[in-house]
Amino acid sequence: MTEKIKDIHIDTLRQKCCDLLAQSYMELGQRPNEEDIVSFAIILTNDLKEDFQNLYFLDIQKAFRNGIRNSEEFHITVKTYKKIGEK
């Protein structure tokens, strides 16, 4: 089911963010440890709830995919995804 970020339970969104980050790091050829992925997923979840609550999670997945494939950035950081999200 397609839900807006604001309608997704925080625990569910956090798990979706963990999965998205794990996939994104793999696509970038990076291997962070599980603790780093979980920590960053918490930050991403909070940012999504605060700044992107009216988007669908599918929009976020597409933005990450686009950023990985069509950007010169090779690291996932808050500044990177915020910059790409504003485009």
CSV table of N, CA and C in Angstrom, one decimal:
chain,number,residue,atom,x,y,z
A,1,MET,N,0.8,-1.2,0.0
A,1,MET,CA,0.0,0.0,0.0
A,1,MET,C,0.9,1.2,0.0
A,2,THR,N,0.5,2.2,-0.8
A,2,THR,CA,1.2,3.4,-0.9
A,2,THR,C,0.7,4.5,0.2
A,3,GLU,N,1.6,4.8,1.1
A,3,GLU,CA,1.2,5.8,2.1
A,3,GLU,C,2.1,7.0,2.1
A,4,LYS,N,1.6,8.1,2.5
A,4,LYS,CA,2.5,9.2,2.7
A,4,LYS,C,3.3,9.0,4.0
A,5,ILE,N,4.5,9.6,4.0
A,5,ILE,CA,5.4,9.4,5.1
A,5,ILE,C,4.7,9.7,6.4
A,6,LYS,N,3.9,10.7,6.5
A,6,LYS,CA,3.2,11.1,7.7
A,6,LYS,C,2.3,10.0,8.2
A,7,ASP,N,1.9,9.1,7.3
A,7,ASP,CA,0.9,8.1,7.7
A,7,ASP,C,1.6,6.7,8.0
A,8,ILE,N,2.9,6.7,7.9
A,8,ILE,CA,3.6,5.4,8.2
A,8,ILE,C,4.1,5.4,9.7
A,9,HIS,N,3.8,4.4,10.4
A,9,HIS,CA,4.2,4.3,11.8
A,9,HIS,C,5.7,4.4,11.9
A,10,ILE,N,6.2,5.1,12.9
A,10,ILE,CA,7.6,5.4,13.0
A,10,ILE,C,8.5,4.1,12.9
A,11,ASP,N,8.1,3.0,13.6
A,11,ASP,CA,8.9,1.8,13.6
A,11,ASP,C,9.0,1.2,12.2
A,12,THR,N,7.9,1.2,11.5
A,12,THR,CA,7.8,0.7,10.1
A,12,THR,C,8.7,1.6,9.2
A,13,LEU,N,8.6,2.9,9.3
A,13,LEU,CA,9.4,3.8,8.5
A,13,LEU,C,10.9,3.6,8.8
A,14,ARG,N,11.2,3.4,10.1
A,14,ARG,CA,12.6,3.2,10.4
A,14,ARG,C,13.2,1.9,9.7
A,15,GLN,N,12.3,0.8,9.7
A,15,GLN,CA,12.8,-0.4,9.0
A,15,GLN,C,12.9,-0.2,7.5
A,16,LYS,N,12.0,0.6,6.9
A,16,LYS,CA,12.1,0.9,5.5
A,16,LYS,C,13.3,1.7,5.2
A,17,CYS,N,13.7,2.6,6.1
A,17,CYS,CA,14.9,3.4,5.9
A,17,CYS,C,16.1,2.5,6.1
A,18,CYS,N,16.1,1.6,7.0
A,18,CYS,CA,17.3,0.6,7.1
A,18,CYS,C,17.5,-0.1,5.8
A,19,ASP,N,16.4,-0.7,5.3
A,19,ASP,CA,16.4,-1.4,4.1
A,19,ASP,C,16.9,-0.6,2.9
A,20,LEU,N,16.4,0.6,2.8
A,20,LEU,CA,16.8,1.6,1.7
A,20,LEU,C,18.3,1.9,1.8
A,21,LEU,N,18.7,2.2,3.0
A,21,LEU,CA,20.1,2.5,3.2
A,21,LEU,C,21.1,1.3,2.9
A,22,ALA,N,20.7,0.2,3.4
A,22,ALA,CA,21.5,-1.0,3.1
A,22,ALA,C,21.6,-1.2,1.6
A,23,GLN,N,20.5,-1.1,0.9
A,23,GLN,CA,20.6,-1.3,-0.6
A,23,GLN,C,21.4,-0.2,-1.2
A,24,SER,N,21.2,1.0,-0.8
A,24,SER,CA,21.9,2.2,-1.4
A,24,SER,C,23.5,2.0,-1.2
A,25,TYR,N,23.9,1.6,0.1
A,25,TYR,CA,25.3,1.4,0.3
A,25,TYR,C,25.8,0.3,-0.6
A,26,MET,N,25.1,-0.7,-0.8
A,26,MET,CA,25.5,-1.8,-1.6
A,26,MET,C,25.7,-1.3,-3.1
A,27,GLU,N,24.7,-0.5,-3.5
A,27,GLU,CA,24.8,0.0,-4.9
A,27,GLU,C,26.0,0.9,-5.1
A,28,LEU,N,26.4,1.6,-4.0
A,28,LEU,CA,27.6,2.4,-4.0
A,28,LEU,C,28.9,1.7,-3.8
A,29,GLY,N,28.8,0.4,-3.5
A,29,GLY,CA,30.0,-0.4,-3.3
A,29,GLY,C,30.6,-0.1,-1.9
A,30,GLN,N,29.8,0.3,-0.9
A,30,GLN,CA,30.3,0.6,0.4
A,30,GLN,C,29.7,-0.4,1.4
A,31,ARG,N,30.4,-0.7,2.5
A,31,ARG,CA,30.0,-1.7,3.4
A,31,ARG,C,30.1,-1.1,4.9
A,32,PRO,N,29.2,-0.3,5.2
A,32,PRO,CA,29.2,0.2,6.6
A,32,PRO,C,28.7,-0.9,7.5
A,33,ASN,N,29.0,-0.8,8.8
A,33,ASN,CA,28.5,-1.8,9.7
A,33,ASN,C,27.0,-1.6,10.0
A,34,GLU,N,26.4,-2.6,10.6
A,34,GLU,CA,25.0,-2.6,10.9
A,34,GLU,C,24.6,-1.4,11.8
A,35,GLU,N,25.5,-1.2,12.8
A,35,GLU,CA,25.2,-0.1,13.8
A,35,GLU,C,25.1,1.3,13.1
A,36,ASP,N,26.0,1.5,12.1
A,36,ASP,CA,26.0,2.8,11.3
A,36,ASP,C,24.7,2.9,10.5
A,37,ILE,N,24.3,1.8,9.9
A,37,ILE,CA,23.1,1.8,9.1
A,37,ILE,C,21.9,2.1,10.0
A,38,VAL,N,21.8,1.5,11.1
A,38,VAL,CA,20.7,1.7,12.0
A,38,VAL,C,20.7,3.2,12.5
A,39,SER,N,21.9,3.7,12.9
A,39,SER,CA,22.0,5.0,13.4
A,39,SER,C,21.5,6.0,12.3
A,40,PHE,N,22.0,5.8,11.1
A,40,PHE,CA,21.7,6.7,10.0
A,40,PHE,C,20.2,6.6,9.7
A,41,ALA,N,19.6,5.4,9.8
A,41,ALA,CA,18.2,5.2,9.5
A,41,ALA,C,17.3,6.0,10.5
A,42,ILE,N,17.8,6.1,11.7
A,42,ILE,CA,17.0,6.9,12.7
A,42,ILE,C,17.1,8.4,12.3
A,43,ILE,N,18.2,8.9,11.9
A,43,ILE,CA,18.3,10.2,11.4
A,43,ILE,C,17.4,10.5,10.2
A,44,LEU,N,17.5,9.5,9.2
A,44,LEU,CA,16.7,9.7,8.0
A,44,LEU,C,15.2,9.6,8.3
A,45,THR,N,14.8,8.7,9.2
A,45,THR,CA,13.4,8.6,9.6
A,45,THR,C,12.9,10.0,10.2
A,46,ASN,N,13.7,10.5,11.1
A,46,ASN,CA,13.3,11.8,11.7
A,46,ASN,C,13.2,12.9,10.6
A,47,ASP,N,14.2,12.9,9.7
A,47,ASP,CA,14.2,14.0,8.7
A,47,ASP,C,12.9,13.8,7.8
A,48,LEU,N,12.6,12.5,7.4
A,48,LEU,CA,11.5,12.3,6.6
A,48,LEU,C,10.2,12.8,7.3
A,49,LYS,N,10.1,12.4,8.5
A,49,LYS,CA,8.9,12.8,9.3
A,49,LYS,C,8.7,14.3,9.4
A,50,GLU,N,9.9,15.0,9.5
A,50,GLU,CA,9.8,16.4,9.8
A,50,GLU,C,9.8,17.2,8.5
A,51,ASP,N,10.6,16.8,7.5
A,51,ASP,CA,10.8,17.7,6.3
A,51,ASP,C,10.1,17.1,5.0
A,52,PHE,N,9.8,15.9,5.0
A,52,PHE,CA,9.2,15.3,3.7
A,52,PHE,C,7.9,14.5,4.0
A,53,GLN,N,7.2,14.9,5.0
A,53,GLN,CA,6.0,14.1,5.5
A,53,GLN,C,4.9,13.9,4.4
A,54,ASN,N,4.9,14.8,3.5
A,54,ASN,CA,3.8,14.7,2.5
A,54,ASN,C,4.2,14.0,1.2
A,55,LEU,N,5.4,13.5,1.2
A,55,LEU,CA,5.8,12.6,0.1
A,55,LEU,C,5.5,11.2,0.4
A,56,TYR,N,5.5,10.3,-0.6
A,56,TYR,CA,5.3,8.9,-0.4
A,56,TYR,C,6.7,8.3,-0.3
A,57,PHE,N,6.8,7.1,0.4
A,57,PHE,CA,8.1,6.5,0.6
A,57,PHE,C,8.7,6.1,-0.8
A,58,LEU,N,7.8,5.8,-1.7
A,58,LEU,CA,8.3,5.5,-3.1
A,58,LEU,C,9.0,6.7,-3.7
A,59,ASP,N,8.6,7.9,-3.4
A,59,ASP,CA,9.3,9.1,-3.8
A,59,ASP,C,10.7,9.1,-3.3
A,60,ILE,N,10.9,8.7,-2.0
A,60,ILE,CA,12.2,8.7,-1.4
A,60,ILE,C,13.1,7.6,-2.0
A,61,GLN,N,12.5,6.4,-2.3
A,61,GLN,CA,13.3,5.4,-2.9
A,61,GLN,C,13.7,5.8,-4.3
A,62,LYS,N,12.9,6.5,-5.1
A,62,LYS,CA,13.2,7.0,-6.4
A,62,LYS,C,14.3,8.1,-6.3
A,63,ALA,N,14.2,8.9,-5.3
A,63,ALA,CA,15.2,10.0,-5.1
A,63,ALA,C,16.6,9.4,-4.8
A,64,PHE,N,16.6,8.4,-3.9
A,64,PHE,CA,17.9,7.7,-3.6
A,64,PHE,C,18.4,7.0,-4.9
A,65,ARG,N,17.6,6.4,-5.6
A,65,ARG,CA,18.0,5.7,-6.8
A,65,ARG,C,18.6,6.7,-7.8
A,66,ASN,N,17.9,7.8,-8.0
A,66,ASN,CA,18.3,8.8,-8.9
A,66,ASN,C,19.7,9.4,-8.5
A,67,GLY,N,19.8,9.7,-7.2
A,67,GLY,CA,21.0,10.2,-6.6
A,67,GLY,C,22.2,9.3,-6.8
A,68,ILE,N,22.0,8.1,-6.6
A,68,ILE,CA,23.1,7.1,-6.8
A,68,ILE,C,23.5,7.0,-8.2
A,69,ARG,N,22.6,7.0,-9.1
A,69,ARG,CA,22.9,6.8,-10.5
A,69,ARG,C,23.2,8.1,-11.3
A,70,ASN,N,22.8,9.2,-10.8
A,70,ASN,CA,22.9,10.4,-11.6
A,70,ASN,C,23.6,11.6,-10.9
A,71,SER,N,24.4,11.3,-9.9
A,71,SER,CA,25.1,12.3,-9.1
A,71,SER,C,26.5,11.9,-9.0
A,72,GLU,N,27.3,12.9,-8.8
A,72,GLU,CA,28.7,12.7,-8.6
A,72,GLU,C,29.1,12.4,-7.2
A,73,GLU,N,28.1,12.4,-6.3
A,73,GLU,CA,28.3,12.1,-4.9
A,73,GLU,C,28.4,10.6,-4.7
A,74,PHE,N,29.4,10.2,-3.9
A,74,PHE,CA,29.6,8.8,-3.7
A,74,PHE,C,29.4,8.4,-2.3
A,75,HIS,N,28.9,9.3,-1.4
A,75,HIS,CA,28.7,9.0,0.0
A,75,HIS,C,27.3,9.5,0.4
A,76,ILE,N,26.7,8.7,1.2
A,76,ILE,CA,25.3,9.1,1.7
A,76,ILE,C,25.5,9.9,3.0
A,77,THR,N,25.1,11.1,2.9
A,77,THR,CA,25.2,12.0,4.1
A,77,THR,C,23.9,12.8,4.1
A,78,VAL,N,23.6,13.4,5.3
A,78,VAL,CA,22.4,14.2,5.4
A,78,VAL,C,22.4,15.3,4.3
A,79,LYS,N,23.6,16.0,4.2
A,79,LYS,CA,23.7,17.1,3.2
A,79,LYS,C,23.4,16.6,1.8
A,80,THR,N,23.9,15.4,1.5
A,80,THR,CA,23.7,14.9,0.1
A,80,THR,C,22.2,14.6,-0.1
A,81,TYR,N,21.6,13.9,0.8
A,81,TYR,CA,20.2,13.6,0.4
A,81,TYR,C,19.3,14.8,0.6
A,82,LYS,N,19.6,15.7,1.4
A,82,LYS,CA,18.8,16.9,1.5
A,82,LYS,C,18.9,17.7,0.2
A,83,LYS,N,20.2,17.8,-0.3
A,83,LYS,CA,20.4,18.5,-1.6
A,83,LYS,C,19.7,17.9,-2.7
A,84,ILE,N,19.8,16.6,-2.8
A,84,ILE,CA,19.1,15.9,-3.9
A,84,ILE,C,17.6,15.9,-3.8
A,85,GLY,N,17.1,15.9,-2.5
A,85,GLY,CA,15.7,16.0,-2.3
A,85,GLY,C,15.1,17.3,-2.7
A,86,GLU,N,15.9,18.3,-2.7
A,86,GLU,CA,15.4,19.7,-3.0
A,86,GLU,C,15.3,19.9,-4.5
A,87,LYS,N,15.9,19.1,-5.3
A,87,LYS,CA,15.9,19.2,-6.7
A,87,LYS,C,14.6,18.9,-7.3
